[in-house]
Coordinates of C-alpha atoms and ligand atoms in Angstrom, one line a residue:
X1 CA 108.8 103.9 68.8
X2 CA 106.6 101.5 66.9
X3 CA 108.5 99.2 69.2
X4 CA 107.2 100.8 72.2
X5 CA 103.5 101.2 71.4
X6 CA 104.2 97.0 70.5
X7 CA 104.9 97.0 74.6
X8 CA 101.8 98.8 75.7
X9 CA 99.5 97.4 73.4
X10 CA 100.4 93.8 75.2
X11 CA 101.0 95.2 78.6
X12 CA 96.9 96.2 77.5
X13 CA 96.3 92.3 77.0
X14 CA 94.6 90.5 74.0
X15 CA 93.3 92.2 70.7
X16 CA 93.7 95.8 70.5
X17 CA 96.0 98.2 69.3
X18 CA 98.5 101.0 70.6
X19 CA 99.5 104.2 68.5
X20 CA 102.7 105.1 69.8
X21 CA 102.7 108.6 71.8
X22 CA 105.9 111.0 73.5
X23 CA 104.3 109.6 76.6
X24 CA 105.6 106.0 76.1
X25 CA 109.1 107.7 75.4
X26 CA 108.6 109.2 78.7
X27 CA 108.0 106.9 80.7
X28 CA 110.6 104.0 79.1
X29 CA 113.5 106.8 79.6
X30 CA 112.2 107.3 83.0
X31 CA 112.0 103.5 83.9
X32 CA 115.8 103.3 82.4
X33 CA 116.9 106.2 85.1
X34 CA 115.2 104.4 87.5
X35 CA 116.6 101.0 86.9
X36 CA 120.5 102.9 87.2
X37 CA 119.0 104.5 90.5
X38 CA 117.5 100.9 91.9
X39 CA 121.4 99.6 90.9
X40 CA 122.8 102.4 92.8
X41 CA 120.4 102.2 95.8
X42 CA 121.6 98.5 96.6
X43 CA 125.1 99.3 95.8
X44 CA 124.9 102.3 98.6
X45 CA 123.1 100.2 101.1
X46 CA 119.7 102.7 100.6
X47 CA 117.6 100.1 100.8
X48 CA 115.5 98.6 103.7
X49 CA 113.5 95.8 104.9
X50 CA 110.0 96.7 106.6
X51 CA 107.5 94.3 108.4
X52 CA 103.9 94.0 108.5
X53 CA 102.2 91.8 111.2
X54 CA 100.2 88.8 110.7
X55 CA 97.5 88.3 113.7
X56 CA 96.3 84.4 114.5
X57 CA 92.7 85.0 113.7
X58 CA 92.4 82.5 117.0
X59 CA 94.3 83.7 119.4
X60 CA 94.2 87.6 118.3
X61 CA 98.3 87.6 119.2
X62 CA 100.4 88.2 116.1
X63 CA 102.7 85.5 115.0
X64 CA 104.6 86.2 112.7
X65 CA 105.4 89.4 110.6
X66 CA 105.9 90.0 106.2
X67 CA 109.2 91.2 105.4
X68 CA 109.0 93.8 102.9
X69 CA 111.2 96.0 101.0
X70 CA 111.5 99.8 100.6
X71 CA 113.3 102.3 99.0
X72 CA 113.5 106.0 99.7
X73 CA 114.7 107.3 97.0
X74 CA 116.8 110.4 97.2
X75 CA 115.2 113.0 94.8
X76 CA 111.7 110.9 94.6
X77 CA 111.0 109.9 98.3
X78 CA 109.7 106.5 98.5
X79 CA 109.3 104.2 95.7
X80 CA 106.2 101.5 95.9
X81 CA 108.1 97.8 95.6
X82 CA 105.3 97.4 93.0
X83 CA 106.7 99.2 90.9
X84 CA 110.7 98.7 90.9
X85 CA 110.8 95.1 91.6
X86 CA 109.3 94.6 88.1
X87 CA 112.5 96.4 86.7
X88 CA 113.9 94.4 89.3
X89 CA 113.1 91.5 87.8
X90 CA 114.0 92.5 84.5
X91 CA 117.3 94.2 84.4
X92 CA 118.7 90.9 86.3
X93 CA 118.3 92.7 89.6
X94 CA 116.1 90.8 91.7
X95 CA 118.9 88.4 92.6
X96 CA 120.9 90.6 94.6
X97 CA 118.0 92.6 96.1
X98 CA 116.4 89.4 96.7
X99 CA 119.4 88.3 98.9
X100 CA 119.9 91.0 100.4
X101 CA 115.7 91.1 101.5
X102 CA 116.2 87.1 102.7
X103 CA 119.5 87.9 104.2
X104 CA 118.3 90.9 106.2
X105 CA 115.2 89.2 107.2
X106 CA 116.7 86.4 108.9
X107 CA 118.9 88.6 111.0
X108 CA 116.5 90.7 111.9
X109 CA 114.3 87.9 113.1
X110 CA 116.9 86.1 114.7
X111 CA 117.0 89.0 117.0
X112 CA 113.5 89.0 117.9
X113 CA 112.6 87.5 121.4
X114 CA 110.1 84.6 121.0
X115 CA 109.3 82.3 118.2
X116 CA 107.7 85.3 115.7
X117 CA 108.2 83.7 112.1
X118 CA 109.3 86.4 109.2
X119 CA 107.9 85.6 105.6
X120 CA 109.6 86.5 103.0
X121 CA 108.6 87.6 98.6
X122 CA 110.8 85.3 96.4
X123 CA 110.3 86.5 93.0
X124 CA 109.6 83.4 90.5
X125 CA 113.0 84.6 88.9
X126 CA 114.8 83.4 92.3
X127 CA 112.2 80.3 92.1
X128 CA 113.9 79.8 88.9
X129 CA 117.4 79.7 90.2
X130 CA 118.6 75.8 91.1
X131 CA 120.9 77.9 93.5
X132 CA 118.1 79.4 95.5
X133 CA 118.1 76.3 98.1
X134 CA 121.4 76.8 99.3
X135 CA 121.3 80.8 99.2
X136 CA 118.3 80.2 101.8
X137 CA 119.8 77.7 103.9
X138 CA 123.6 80.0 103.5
X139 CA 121.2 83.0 105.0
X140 CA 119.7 80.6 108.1
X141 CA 123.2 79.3 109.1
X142 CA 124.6 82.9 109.0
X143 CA 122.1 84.0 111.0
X144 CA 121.2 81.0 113.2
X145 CA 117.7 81.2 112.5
X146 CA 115.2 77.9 113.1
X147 CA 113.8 77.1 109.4
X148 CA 110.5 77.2 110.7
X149 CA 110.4 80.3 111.5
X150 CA 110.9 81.5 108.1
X151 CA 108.3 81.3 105.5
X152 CA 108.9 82.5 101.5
X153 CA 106.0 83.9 99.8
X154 CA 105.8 82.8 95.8
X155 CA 103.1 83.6 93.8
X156 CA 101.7 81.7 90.5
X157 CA 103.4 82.4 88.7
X158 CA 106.6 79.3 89.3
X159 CA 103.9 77.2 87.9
X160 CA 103.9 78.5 84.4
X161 CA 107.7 76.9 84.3
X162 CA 108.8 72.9 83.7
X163 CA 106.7 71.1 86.7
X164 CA 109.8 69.2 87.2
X165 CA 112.1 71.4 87.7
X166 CA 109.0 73.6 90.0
X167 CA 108.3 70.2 92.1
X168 CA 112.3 69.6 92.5
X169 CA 112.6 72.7 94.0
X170 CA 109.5 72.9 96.1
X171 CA 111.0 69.4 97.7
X172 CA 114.4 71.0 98.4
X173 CA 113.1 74.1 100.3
X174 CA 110.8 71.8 102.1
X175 CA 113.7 69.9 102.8
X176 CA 115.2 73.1 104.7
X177 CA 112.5 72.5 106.5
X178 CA 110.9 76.4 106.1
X179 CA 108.0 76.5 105.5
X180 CA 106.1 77.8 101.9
X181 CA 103.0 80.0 101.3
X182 CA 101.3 80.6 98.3
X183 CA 101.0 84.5 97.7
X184 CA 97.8 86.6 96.1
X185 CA 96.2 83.3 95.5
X186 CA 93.3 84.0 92.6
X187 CA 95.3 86.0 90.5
X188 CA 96.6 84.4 88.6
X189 CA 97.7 81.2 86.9
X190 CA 95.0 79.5 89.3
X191 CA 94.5 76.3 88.5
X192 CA 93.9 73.7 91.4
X193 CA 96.0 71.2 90.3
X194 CA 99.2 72.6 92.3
X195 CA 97.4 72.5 95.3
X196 CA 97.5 68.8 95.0
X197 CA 101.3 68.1 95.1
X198 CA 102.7 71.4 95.7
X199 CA 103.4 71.1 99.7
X200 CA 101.9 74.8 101.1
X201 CA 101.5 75.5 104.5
X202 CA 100.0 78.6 104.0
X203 CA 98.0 80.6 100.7
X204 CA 97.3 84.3 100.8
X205 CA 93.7 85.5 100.1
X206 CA 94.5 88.3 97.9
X207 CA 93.5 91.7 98.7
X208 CA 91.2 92.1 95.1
X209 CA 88.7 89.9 97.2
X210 CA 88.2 91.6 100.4
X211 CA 87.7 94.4 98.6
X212 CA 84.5 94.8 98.0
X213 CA 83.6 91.7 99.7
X214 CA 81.1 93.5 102.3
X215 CA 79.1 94.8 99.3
X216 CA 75.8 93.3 98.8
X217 CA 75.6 91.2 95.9
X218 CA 79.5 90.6 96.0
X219 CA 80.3 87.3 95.4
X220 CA 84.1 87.5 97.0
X221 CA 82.8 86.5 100.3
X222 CA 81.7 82.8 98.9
X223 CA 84.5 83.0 97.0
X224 CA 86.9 83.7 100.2
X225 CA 84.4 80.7 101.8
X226 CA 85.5 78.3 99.3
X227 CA 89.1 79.2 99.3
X228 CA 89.0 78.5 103.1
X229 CA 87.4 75.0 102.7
X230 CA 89.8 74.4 100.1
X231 CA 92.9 75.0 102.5
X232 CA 91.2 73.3 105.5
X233 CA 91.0 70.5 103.3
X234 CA 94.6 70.4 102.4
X235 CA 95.9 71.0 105.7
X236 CA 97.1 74.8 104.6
X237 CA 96.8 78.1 107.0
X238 CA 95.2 81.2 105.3
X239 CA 95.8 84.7 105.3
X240 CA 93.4 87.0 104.5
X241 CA 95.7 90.2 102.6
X242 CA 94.3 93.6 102.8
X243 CA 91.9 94.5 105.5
X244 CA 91.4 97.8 106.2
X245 CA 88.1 98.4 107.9
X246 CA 86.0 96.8 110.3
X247 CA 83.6 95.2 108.4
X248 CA 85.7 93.2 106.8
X249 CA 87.6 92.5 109.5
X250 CA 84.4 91.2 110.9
X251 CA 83.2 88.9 107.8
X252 CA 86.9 87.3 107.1
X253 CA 86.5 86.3 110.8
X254 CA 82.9 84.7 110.2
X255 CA 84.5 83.0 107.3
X256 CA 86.8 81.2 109.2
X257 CA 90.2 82.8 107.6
X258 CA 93.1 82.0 110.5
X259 CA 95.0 85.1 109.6
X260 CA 95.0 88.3 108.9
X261 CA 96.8 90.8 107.4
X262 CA 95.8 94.6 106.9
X263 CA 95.9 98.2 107.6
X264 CA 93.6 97.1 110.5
X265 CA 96.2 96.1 112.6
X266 CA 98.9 97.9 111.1
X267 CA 101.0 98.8 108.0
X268 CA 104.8 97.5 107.8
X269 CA 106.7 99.3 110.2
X270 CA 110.8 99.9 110.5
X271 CA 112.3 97.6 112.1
X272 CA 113.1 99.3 115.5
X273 CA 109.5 100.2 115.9
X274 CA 108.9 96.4 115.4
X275 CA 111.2 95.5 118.2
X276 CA 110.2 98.6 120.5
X277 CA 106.6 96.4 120.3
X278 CA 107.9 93.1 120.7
X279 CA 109.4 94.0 124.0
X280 CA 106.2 93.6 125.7
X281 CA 106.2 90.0 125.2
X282 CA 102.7 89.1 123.8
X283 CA 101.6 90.9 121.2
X284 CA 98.3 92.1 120.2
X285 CA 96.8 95.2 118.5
X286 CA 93.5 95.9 118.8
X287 CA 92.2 96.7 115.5
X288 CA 91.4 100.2 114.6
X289 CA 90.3 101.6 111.0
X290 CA 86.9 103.1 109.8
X291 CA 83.6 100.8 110.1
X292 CA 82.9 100.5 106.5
X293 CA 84.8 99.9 103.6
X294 CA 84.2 103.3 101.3
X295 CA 85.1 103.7 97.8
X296 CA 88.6 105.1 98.0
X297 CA 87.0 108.6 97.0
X298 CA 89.4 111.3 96.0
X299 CA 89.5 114.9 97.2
X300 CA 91.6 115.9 94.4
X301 CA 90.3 118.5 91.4
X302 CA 90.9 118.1 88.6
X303 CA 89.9 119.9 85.3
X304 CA 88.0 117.9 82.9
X305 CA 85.6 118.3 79.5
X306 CA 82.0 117.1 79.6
X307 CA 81.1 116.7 76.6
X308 CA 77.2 116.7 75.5
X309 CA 75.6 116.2 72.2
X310 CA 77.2 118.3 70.1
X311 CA 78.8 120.8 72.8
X312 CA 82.2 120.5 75.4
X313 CA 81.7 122.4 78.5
X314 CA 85.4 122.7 80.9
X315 CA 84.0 121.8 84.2
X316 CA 85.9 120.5 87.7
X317 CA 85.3 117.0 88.6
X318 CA 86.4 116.4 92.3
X319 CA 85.7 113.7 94.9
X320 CA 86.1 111.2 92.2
X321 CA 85.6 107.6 93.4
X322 CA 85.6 104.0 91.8
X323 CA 81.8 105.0 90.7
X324 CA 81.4 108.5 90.4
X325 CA 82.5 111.9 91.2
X326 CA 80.9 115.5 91.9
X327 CA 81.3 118.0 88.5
X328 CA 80.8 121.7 89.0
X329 CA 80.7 124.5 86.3
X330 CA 77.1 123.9 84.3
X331 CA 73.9 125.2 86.1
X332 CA 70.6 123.5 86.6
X333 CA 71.3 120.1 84.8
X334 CA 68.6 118.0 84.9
X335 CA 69.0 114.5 86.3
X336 CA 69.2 111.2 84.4
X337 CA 71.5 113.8 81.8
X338 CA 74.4 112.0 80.0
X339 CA 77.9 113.3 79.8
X340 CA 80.6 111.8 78.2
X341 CA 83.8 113.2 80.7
X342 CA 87.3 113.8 79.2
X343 CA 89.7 113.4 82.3
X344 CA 92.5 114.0 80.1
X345 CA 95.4 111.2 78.9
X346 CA 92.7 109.5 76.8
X347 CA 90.4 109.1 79.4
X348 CA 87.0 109.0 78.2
X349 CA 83.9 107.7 81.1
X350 CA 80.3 108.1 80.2
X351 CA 78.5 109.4 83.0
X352 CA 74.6 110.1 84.3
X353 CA 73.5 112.8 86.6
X354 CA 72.1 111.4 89.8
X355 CA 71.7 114.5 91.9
X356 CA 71.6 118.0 91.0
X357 CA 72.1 121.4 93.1
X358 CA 73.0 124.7 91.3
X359 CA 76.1 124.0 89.8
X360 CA 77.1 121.2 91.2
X361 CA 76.4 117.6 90.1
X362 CA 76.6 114.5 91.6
X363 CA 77.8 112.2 87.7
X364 CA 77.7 108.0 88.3
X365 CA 80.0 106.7 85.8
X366 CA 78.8 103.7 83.3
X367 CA 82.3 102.0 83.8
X368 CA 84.0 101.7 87.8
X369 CA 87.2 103.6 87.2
X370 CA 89.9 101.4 89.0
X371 CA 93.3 102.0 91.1
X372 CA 96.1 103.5 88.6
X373 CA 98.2 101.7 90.9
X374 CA 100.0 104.9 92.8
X375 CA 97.4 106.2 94.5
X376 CA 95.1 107.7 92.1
X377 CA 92.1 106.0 89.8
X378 CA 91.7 105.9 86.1
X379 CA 89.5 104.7 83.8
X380 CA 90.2 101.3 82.7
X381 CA 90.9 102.0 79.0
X382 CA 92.4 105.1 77.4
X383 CA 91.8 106.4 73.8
X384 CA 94.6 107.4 72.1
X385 CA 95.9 110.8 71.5
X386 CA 95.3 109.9 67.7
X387 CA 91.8 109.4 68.2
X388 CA 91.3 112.3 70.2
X389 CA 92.3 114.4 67.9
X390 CA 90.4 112.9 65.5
X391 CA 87.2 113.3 67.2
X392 CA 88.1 117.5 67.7
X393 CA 89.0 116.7 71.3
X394 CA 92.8 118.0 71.7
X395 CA 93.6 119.5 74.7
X396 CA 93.2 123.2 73.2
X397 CA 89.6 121.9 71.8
X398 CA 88.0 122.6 75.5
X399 CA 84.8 124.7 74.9
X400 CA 84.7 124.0 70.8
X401 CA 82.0 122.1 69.4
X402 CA 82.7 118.4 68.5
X403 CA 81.9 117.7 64.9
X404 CA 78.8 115.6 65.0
X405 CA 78.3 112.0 63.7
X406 CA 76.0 110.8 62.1
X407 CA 72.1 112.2 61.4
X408 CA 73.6 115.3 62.8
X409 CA 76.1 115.7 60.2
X410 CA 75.7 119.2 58.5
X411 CA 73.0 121.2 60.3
X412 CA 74.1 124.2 61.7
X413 CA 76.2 123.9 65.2
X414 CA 73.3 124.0 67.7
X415 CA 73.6 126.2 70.7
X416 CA 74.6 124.6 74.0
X417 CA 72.1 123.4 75.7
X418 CA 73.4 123.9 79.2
X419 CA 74.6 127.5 80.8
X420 CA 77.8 128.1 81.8
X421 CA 78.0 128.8 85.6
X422 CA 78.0 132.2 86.1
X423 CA 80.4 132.5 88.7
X424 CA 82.1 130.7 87.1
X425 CA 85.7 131.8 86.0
X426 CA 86.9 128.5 85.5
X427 CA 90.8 129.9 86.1
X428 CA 89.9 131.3 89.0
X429 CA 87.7 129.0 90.9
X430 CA 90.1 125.9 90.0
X431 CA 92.9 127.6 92.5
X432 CA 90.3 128.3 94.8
X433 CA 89.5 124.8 94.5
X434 CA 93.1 123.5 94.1
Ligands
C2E527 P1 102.6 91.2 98.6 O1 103.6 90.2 98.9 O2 101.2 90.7 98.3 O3 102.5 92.2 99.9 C1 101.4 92.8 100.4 C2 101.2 94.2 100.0 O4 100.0 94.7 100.4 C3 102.3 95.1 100.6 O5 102.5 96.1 99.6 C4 101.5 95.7 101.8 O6 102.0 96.9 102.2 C5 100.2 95.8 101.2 N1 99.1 95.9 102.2 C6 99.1 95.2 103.4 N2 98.0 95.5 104.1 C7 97.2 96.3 103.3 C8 96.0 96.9 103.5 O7 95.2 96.8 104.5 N3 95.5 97.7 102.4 C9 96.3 97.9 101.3 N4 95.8 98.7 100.4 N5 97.5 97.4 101.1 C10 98.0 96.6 102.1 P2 103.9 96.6 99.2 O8 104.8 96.6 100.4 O9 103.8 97.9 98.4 O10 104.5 95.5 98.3 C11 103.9 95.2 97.1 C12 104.4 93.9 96.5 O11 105.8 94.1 96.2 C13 104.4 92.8 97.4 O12 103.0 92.2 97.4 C14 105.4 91.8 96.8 O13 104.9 91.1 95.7 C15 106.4 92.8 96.3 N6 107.5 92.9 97.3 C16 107.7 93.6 98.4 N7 108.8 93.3 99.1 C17 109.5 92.4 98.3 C18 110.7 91.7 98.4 O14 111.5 91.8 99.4 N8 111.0 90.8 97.4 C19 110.2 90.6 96.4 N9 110.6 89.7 95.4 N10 109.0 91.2 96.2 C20 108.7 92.1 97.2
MG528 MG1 103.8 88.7 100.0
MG529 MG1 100.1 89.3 98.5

């Protein structure tokens, strides 16, 4: 146990500490019956290679396509690659599947009609692998696909490993003659050096710096500029990764990015669908998606505390986005009022009241919540359960005074300040709103 809590207080990065919780237990038996499920899916043939266009920024024709994997689980339904080739990677996995992903890839583009190049992930584990030249130039001869139409994605992380061995092995692939691209560039190791020697054709904006690039004051835009002088410099292709709306659509253009790569045009797509659209020989998709960039705001309820001065209050918090979210269950709150909001799982975000109608408030959180990487937001650090409980807040404290701190230690419990809604029966109006 102590061993587990070790885990999540590094996966939390430097300096802090972890008290070890059933969740943790949870989730590491879960990730065990998933790594015996991913072993199964491969060995049963369940899994499957999808591919998202890449459009010439130019010529607005798309030119080549990313290979990427997917899994439909059985019981689960799909399962994000984000989150199994990790466990991939570490229960010696990623070798196979990676083979199979290459492998598939090439034969799938060697059935394509024109000179559309597939790119394909290779995990730095594969990197790592002396054999991985001759696996990729096994899977073109088997396929009789041209090297340059295949491209391998690798990330930053082949440079933390001997530069030696790293440059050895970019000048055998090169010698293949694919071609290389450097993926979610800025993540990252990032340091410039590698651009120097390392012999790209192609690095991948990553997607953290479109988002929120067409927000004023964002500095991702120069920071896409520079990246795009950079690689002009070198001689290297870029991709922007991630584009989803218009807007951005329109201000990667203006910077001068010479692909892109995003919702815009279209997600990945099975591989029939892909080759129903090829048949019309030149291929362009007009862009479609909403004008602006909005915070990805959630329409999902969800029951939380707000807890102010010495009182907690159960209200719903719904519509919650990266900044704020709309709580309902206090009447008349005046504005600039601070709550702190108990989302549950040791997720704590102080909030201020910006708008104020009956019982309904519209909170701004101090802290942007951010992606908890299936779909859903959290706030960006959790308290644990021991501290919770500390503090008076376990889950059956909802509506019980928190012991005050400080000067307010031992007066008598003040009377909430704020009335309860009241048409408000919170069981009720939760499956309404559910
Ligand atoms: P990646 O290589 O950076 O791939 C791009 C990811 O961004 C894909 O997620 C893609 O679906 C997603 N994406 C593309 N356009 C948009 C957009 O407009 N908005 C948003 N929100 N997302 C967009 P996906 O398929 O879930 O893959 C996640 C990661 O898993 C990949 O990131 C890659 O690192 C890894 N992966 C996927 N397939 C393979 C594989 O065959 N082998 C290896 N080693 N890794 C893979
Ligand atoms: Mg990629
Ligand atoms: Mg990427």
């Amino acid at each position: 146990n102590a061993d587990l809590a070790l885990y999540a207080a590094k996966d939390g990065g430097r300096g802090r500490f972890r008290f070890f919780s059933n969740e943790f237990l949870e989730a590491a038996k879960d990730r065990r019956i998933l790594e015996e499920d991913l072993r199964d899916a491969l060995a049963k043939n369940e899994l499957e290679m999808h591919y998202q266009p890449i459009v010439c920024t130019k010529s607005e024709t798309v030119i080549g396509v990313e290979a990427l994997i997917r899994w439909n689980h059985p019981e689960r339904g799909p399962i994000s690659p984000g989150l199994f080739i990790p466990i991939a990677e570490e229960a010696n996995l990623i070798e196979p599947i990676g083979q199979f992903a290459l492998r598939r890839a090439c034969e799938d583009a060697a059935s394509w009609p024109g000179e559309l190049r597939v790119a394909v992930n290779v995990s730095p584990i594969q990197f790592g692998n002396e054999a991985l030249p001759e696996i990729v130039e096994a899977a073109l001869l088997a396929t009789d696909l041209k090297p340059n139409r295949l491209e391998l994605e690798i990330t930053e992380g082949v440079f933390l490993s001997d530069s030696s061995e790293t440059d050895a092995m970019f000048a055998s692939l090169k010698n293949l003659g694919v071609r290389l691209a450097l993926d979610d560039f800025g993540t990252g190791y990032s340091s410039l050096g590698y651009l120097r020697s390392a012999p790209f054709d192609k690095i991948k904006i990553d997607q953290s710096f479109v988002r929120g690039a067409t927000e004023p004051g964002s500095r991702n835009g120069a920071i896409i500029a520079a990246i795009v002088a950079l690689a002009e410099a070198v001689g290297m292709d870029t991709t922007a990764e991630g584009i989803e709306s218009l807007d951005q659509l329109d201000l990667v253009r203006k910077l001068n990015v010479s692909h892109i790569q995003g919702y815009v045009y279209s997600k990945a797509v099975e591989h029939e669908v892909l080759c129903k659209m090829l048949e019309a020989g030149d291929w362009m998709i007009e862009p479609s998606g909403p004008a602006r960039q909005r915070d990805e705001r959630q329409s999902v309820y969800r029951r939380a505390t707000a807890i102010h001065e010495d009182h907690c209050y159960q209200v719903i918090v719904r519509n919650i986005s990266l900044t704020g979210a709309l709580m309902e269950g206090l009447v008349d709150v005046p504005l600039g009022t601070r709550f702190v909001i108990d989302l549950g799982d040791g997720q704590i975000a102080v909030a201020t009241v910006r708008r104020s109608e009956g019982i309904q408030q519209g909170i701004e959180f101090d802290e942007r919540l951010v992606s908890d990487g299936s779909g859903g937001l959290c706030t960006r650090h959790r308290v644990s359960q021991y501290m919770l409980s500390l503090a008076g807040l376990s889950p059956e404290a909802v509506n019980i005074a928190v012991a005050p701190t400080g000067k307010g230690k031992g007066r008598t419990k003040s009377l909430p300040t704020f009335k309860v809604a009241k048409e408000w029966n919170t069981a009720q109006s939760y499956e309404q709103a559910a």
